[in-house]
Amino acid sequence: GENVEQHPSTLSVQEGDSAVIKCTYSDSASNYFPWYKQELGKGPQLIIDIRSNVGEKKDQRIAVTLNKTAKHFSLHITETQPEDSAVYFCAASKSGGGGADGLTFGKGTHLIIQP
Amino acid sequence: KAGVTQTPRYLIKTRGQQVTLSCSPISGHRSVSWYQQTPGQGLQFLFEYFSETQRNKGNFPGRFSGRQFSNSRSEMNVSTLELGDSALYLCASSLVGTGSYGYTFGSGTRLTVV
């Protein structure tokens, strides 16, 4: 089955700096790659996603890039703010996110924004 | 609009007992998935229901089961609880078939088995 590796497990950056989290996946049939943010006591919240027919997607301070050949995708957060502190998860799916095969998640990255 | 609602938020059970967790998806969402989250294993897919049918199941023992009702609400059941079943159980709903994708998660049910 699919295997998703996520690095680093912990990332500490100064407020205002950029943060980059990287994931690799094993199944070339995967076609949907979402990123989730989880705050303490809450469920994961979708922050951005990308499909395999797109190489990059941006939403304000957040961007995701996908390299299908290398089977890796990355989350980029610019101008980090204290409210960006959370655990971030990458995931992969073969069903376009429509539900049938579920999401395979990475182990998560604890992002700490230092004031 | 209302998000995904999971009840109860917290639950403490004894080994050997069984437990039922409930999930109400976002109105109009017909796909409901369940995930188990633990510090060691992370987020793992349990099963997915669509129109009252289980379409896929993760790698969990048969003690874990679920069902979906005609109004898309879903329940999951864990029988003969073990200490290792202590986890945050998350439900996610998805809009299927209209070109709109992505899961919306609830806040989860924290199950502690003692």
Short mmCIF file of C-alpha atoms in Angstrom, two decimals:
data_model
loop_
_atom_site.label_atom_id
_atom_site.label_comp_id
_atom_site.label_asym_id
_atom_site.label_seq_id
_atom_site.Cartn_x
_atom_site.Cartn_y
_atom_site.Cartn_z
CA GLY A 1 0.00 0.00 0.00
CA GLU A 2 0.87 3.68 0.00
CA ASN A 3 3.57 4.97 2.37
CA VAL A 4 4.04 8.68 3.12
CA GLU A 5 7.21 9.96 4.77
CA GLN A 6 7.23 13.47 6.29
CA HIS A 7 10.19 15.60 7.40
CA PRO A 8 11.12 17.20 9.69
CA SER A 9 9.21 15.97 12.73
CA THR A 10 9.82 19.30 14.48
CA LEU A 11 10.55 22.67 12.90
CA SER A 12 11.28 25.85 14.82
CA VAL A 13 11.43 29.15 12.91
CA GLN A 14 11.54 32.82 13.83
CA GLU A 15 8.35 34.78 13.35
CA GLY A 16 8.39 36.32 9.89
CA ASP A 17 10.66 33.66 8.41
CA SER A 18 9.57 30.92 6.00
CA ALA A 19 8.90 27.28 6.86
CA VAL A 20 9.14 24.30 4.51
CA ILE A 21 7.82 20.80 5.22
CA LYS A 22 8.56 17.94 2.83
CA CYS A 23 6.79 14.66 2.09
CA THR A 24 7.50 11.72 -0.17
CA TYR A 25 5.03 9.07 -1.29
CA SER A 26 5.54 5.60 -2.67
CA ASP A 27 2.52 4.83 -4.87
CA SER A 28 2.69 6.47 -8.30
CA ALA A 29 -1.09 6.01 -8.62
CA SER A 30 -1.71 8.61 -5.90
CA ASN A 31 -3.31 11.69 -7.42
CA TYR A 32 -4.47 13.90 -4.56
CA PHE A 33 -2.24 15.49 -1.92
CA PRO A 34 -3.80 17.54 0.88
CA TRP A 35 -2.17 19.29 3.79
CA TYR A 36 -3.83 19.53 7.18
CA LYS A 37 -3.18 21.71 10.21
CA GLN A 38 -4.09 20.35 13.63
CA GLU A 39 -4.27 22.54 16.71
CA LEU A 40 -4.45 21.20 20.24
CA GLY A 41 -7.82 19.64 21.02
CA LYS A 42 -9.10 19.95 17.47
CA GLY A 43 -9.41 17.76 14.42
CA PRO A 44 -7.18 18.27 11.37
CA GLN A 45 -8.19 21.22 9.20
CA LEU A 46 -7.56 21.23 5.44
CA ILE A 47 -5.34 24.19 4.56
CA ILE A 48 -4.41 23.47 0.95
CA ASP A 49 -4.45 20.58 -1.51
CA ILE A 50 -3.04 19.77 -4.92
CA ARG A 51 -3.92 17.28 -7.61
CA SER A 52 -1.44 15.37 -9.73
CA ASN A 53 -2.14 17.41 -12.87
CA VAL A 54 -0.86 20.58 -11.18
CA GLY A 55 2.73 21.38 -10.20
CA GLU A 56 2.14 24.24 -7.79
CA LYS A 57 -0.72 25.91 -5.95
CA LYS A 58 -0.72 29.02 -3.83
CA ASP A 59 -3.15 30.51 -1.31
CA GLN A 60 -1.96 33.74 0.29
CA ARG A 61 1.02 32.80 2.52
CA ILE A 62 0.74 29.08 1.85
CA ALA A 63 1.94 27.19 -1.23
CA VAL A 64 2.32 23.55 -2.16
CA THR A 65 4.58 22.11 -4.85
CA LEU A 66 4.40 18.64 -6.36
CA ASN A 67 7.09 16.72 -8.23
CA LYS A 68 5.42 13.61 -9.65
CA THR A 69 8.62 12.22 -11.10
CA ALA A 70 10.40 12.29 -7.77
CA LYS A 71 7.19 11.50 -5.87
CA HIS A 72 7.53 14.31 -3.40
CA PHE A 73 5.53 17.35 -2.42
CA SER A 74 6.22 20.25 -0.10
CA LEU A 75 4.36 22.84 1.95
CA HIS A 76 5.76 26.36 2.04
CA ILE A 77 4.58 28.94 4.58
CA THR A 78 5.94 32.47 4.18
CA GLU A 79 5.93 35.34 6.69
CA THR A 80 5.15 32.97 9.54
CA GLN A 81 2.96 34.21 12.39
CA PRO A 82 2.39 32.89 15.94
CA GLU A 83 -0.97 31.42 14.89
CA ASP A 84 0.85 29.16 12.43
CA SER A 85 2.16 27.14 15.39
CA ALA A 86 0.50 23.71 15.11
CA VAL A 87 1.07 20.17 13.85
CA TYR A 88 0.97 19.85 10.07
CA PHE A 89 0.18 16.62 8.23
CA CYS A 90 0.64 15.74 4.60
CA ALA A 91 -1.42 12.98 3.02
CA ALA A 92 -1.91 11.13 -0.25
CA SER A 93 -4.89 9.45 -1.90
CA LYS A 94 -5.62 7.57 -5.12
CA SER A 95 -9.27 8.51 -5.32
CA GLY A 96 -8.90 12.23 -5.86
CA GLY A 97 -9.97 12.90 -2.31
CA GLY A 98 -13.43 11.58 -2.98
CA GLY A 99 -13.32 9.23 -0.09
CA ALA A 100 -13.19 5.64 -1.32
CA ASP A 101 -9.62 4.63 -0.52
CA GLY A 102 -8.95 6.87 2.42
CA LEU A 103 -6.00 9.13 3.04
CA THR A 104 -2.53 7.88 3.96
CA PHE A 105 -0.97 10.42 6.31
CA GLY A 106 2.57 11.36 7.13
CA LYS A 107 3.60 11.32 10.81
CA GLY A 108 3.27 15.07 11.18
CA THR A 109 5.50 18.09 11.70
CA HIS A 110 5.30 20.16 14.86
CA LEU A 111 5.85 23.74 13.68
CA ILE A 112 6.94 26.17 16.38
CA ILE A 113 7.00 29.89 15.62
CA GLN A 114 9.46 31.69 17.91
CA PRO A 115 8.54 35.32 18.71
CA LYS B 1 -23.03 25.84 7.97
CA ALA B 2 -22.53 23.30 10.73
CA GLY B 3 -19.34 21.25 10.64
CA VAL B 4 -18.79 17.58 11.37
CA THR B 5 -20.17 16.72 14.80
CA GLN B 6 -18.78 13.87 16.86
CA THR B 7 -20.21 12.61 20.12
CA PRO B 8 -19.21 12.08 22.79
CA ARG B 9 -16.03 14.19 23.04
CA TYR B 10 -14.52 12.07 25.79
CA LEU B 11 -15.08 8.50 26.88
CA ILE B 12 -13.51 6.23 29.48
CA LYS B 13 -14.11 2.50 29.18
CA THR B 14 -12.80 -0.66 30.82
CA ARG B 15 -10.96 -3.42 28.99
CA GLY B 16 -13.36 -5.94 27.52
CA GLN B 17 -16.24 -3.50 27.16
CA GLN B 18 -17.58 -2.23 23.88
CA VAL B 19 -18.11 1.35 22.73
CA THR B 20 -20.13 3.17 20.08
CA LEU B 21 -19.07 6.53 18.67
CA SER B 22 -21.29 8.79 16.61
CA CYS B 23 -20.63 11.16 13.71
CA SER B 24 -22.94 13.60 11.94
CA PRO B 25 -21.44 14.79 8.64
CA ILE B 26 -21.81 18.18 7.02
CA SER B 27 -25.24 18.50 5.45
CA GLY B 28 -25.13 17.13 1.91
CA HIS B 29 -21.96 15.11 2.45
CA ARG B 30 -22.63 11.44 1.77
CA SER B 31 -19.14 10.03 2.36
CA VAL B 32 -18.04 9.47 5.96
CA SER B 33 -14.62 8.14 6.90
CA TRP B 34 -13.18 7.17 10.26
CA TYR B 35 -9.58 7.52 11.40
CA GLN B 36 -7.69 6.51 14.51
CA GLN B 37 -5.02 8.89 15.79
CA THR B 38 -2.36 7.78 18.29
CA PRO B 39 1.04 9.28 19.17
CA GLY B 40 2.85 6.18 17.96
CA GLN B 41 0.99 5.27 14.76
CA GLY B 42 -0.30 8.70 13.75
CA LEU B 43 -3.48 8.96 11.69
CA GLN B 44 -4.69 5.64 10.33
CA PHE B 45 -7.67 4.97 8.06
CA LEU B 46 -10.34 2.71 9.59
CA PHE B 47 -13.15 2.63 7.00
CA GLU B 48 -15.26 4.70 4.66
CA TYR B 49 -19.02 4.66 4.06
CA PHE B 50 -20.99 6.07 1.16
CA SER B 51 -24.74 5.74 0.81
CA GLU B 52 -24.89 3.25 3.69
CA THR B 53 -22.27 0.96 2.09
CA GLN B 54 -18.76 0.36 3.33
CA ARG B 55 -16.53 1.01 0.33
CA ASN B 56 -13.15 0.45 1.89
CA LYS B 57 -11.56 -0.72 5.09
CA GLY B 58 -8.15 -0.15 6.60
CA ASN B 59 -5.93 -2.68 8.29
CA PHE B 60 -7.75 -3.05 11.61
CA PRO B 61 -9.14 -6.16 13.30
CA GLY B 62 -12.78 -7.16 13.01
CA ARG B 63 -13.46 -5.71 16.47
CA PHE B 64 -13.71 -2.37 14.70
CA SER B 65 -16.93 -1.97 12.75
CA GLY B 66 -19.17 0.77 11.53
CA ARG B 67 -22.36 1.63 9.78
CA GLN B 68 -24.03 4.52 8.04
CA PHE B 69 -27.68 5.48 8.17
CA SER B 70 -29.90 6.82 5.40
CA ASN B 71 -29.36 10.39 6.65
CA SER B 72 -25.55 9.86 6.25
CA ARG B 73 -24.93 9.85 9.99
CA SER B 74 -22.42 7.19 10.93
CA GLU B 75 -21.46 5.16 13.96
CA MET B 76 -18.39 3.12 14.69
CA ASN B 77 -18.23 0.34 17.22
CA VAL B 78 -15.28 -1.23 18.97
CA SER B 79 -15.93 -4.48 20.78
CA THR B 80 -13.81 -6.21 23.43
CA LEU B 81 -11.77 -3.10 24.10
CA GLU B 82 -8.03 -3.37 24.62
CA LEU B 83 -5.68 -0.86 26.24
CA GLY B 84 -4.15 -0.21 22.81
CA ASP B 85 -7.49 1.08 21.53
CA SER B 86 -6.99 4.26 23.53
CA ALA B 87 -6.85 6.96 20.88
CA LEU B 88 -8.50 9.96 19.32
CA TYR B 89 -11.12 8.73 16.85
CA LEU B 90 -11.78 11.17 14.06
CA CYS B 91 -14.64 11.26 11.63
CA ALA B 92 -14.38 13.07 8.30
CA SER B 93 -17.04 13.81 5.72
CA SER B 94 -16.58 14.48 2.04
CA LEU B 95 -18.67 15.70 -0.86
CA VAL B 96 -18.44 13.06 -3.54
CA GLY B 97 -19.26 13.10 -7.18
CA THR B 98 -19.55 16.81 -7.84
CA GLY B 99 -15.90 17.58 -8.50
CA SER B 100 -15.45 19.03 -5.05
CA TYR B 101 -13.07 17.08 -2.92
CA GLY B 102 -11.38 17.16 0.42
CA TYR B 103 -12.29 15.89 3.82
CA THR B 104 -13.63 17.95 6.69
CA PHE B 105 -12.77 16.46 10.05
CA GLY B 106 -14.67 16.64 13.29
CA SER B 107 -12.95 17.37 16.61
CA GLY B 108 -12.87 13.70 17.49
CA THR B 109 -13.79 11.43 20.37
CA ARG B 110 -11.02 10.83 22.88
CA LEU B 111 -11.34 7.20 24.04
CA THR B 112 -9.40 6.04 27.06
CA VAL B 113 -9.40 2.33 27.90
CA VAL B 114 -8.42 1.46 31.47
#
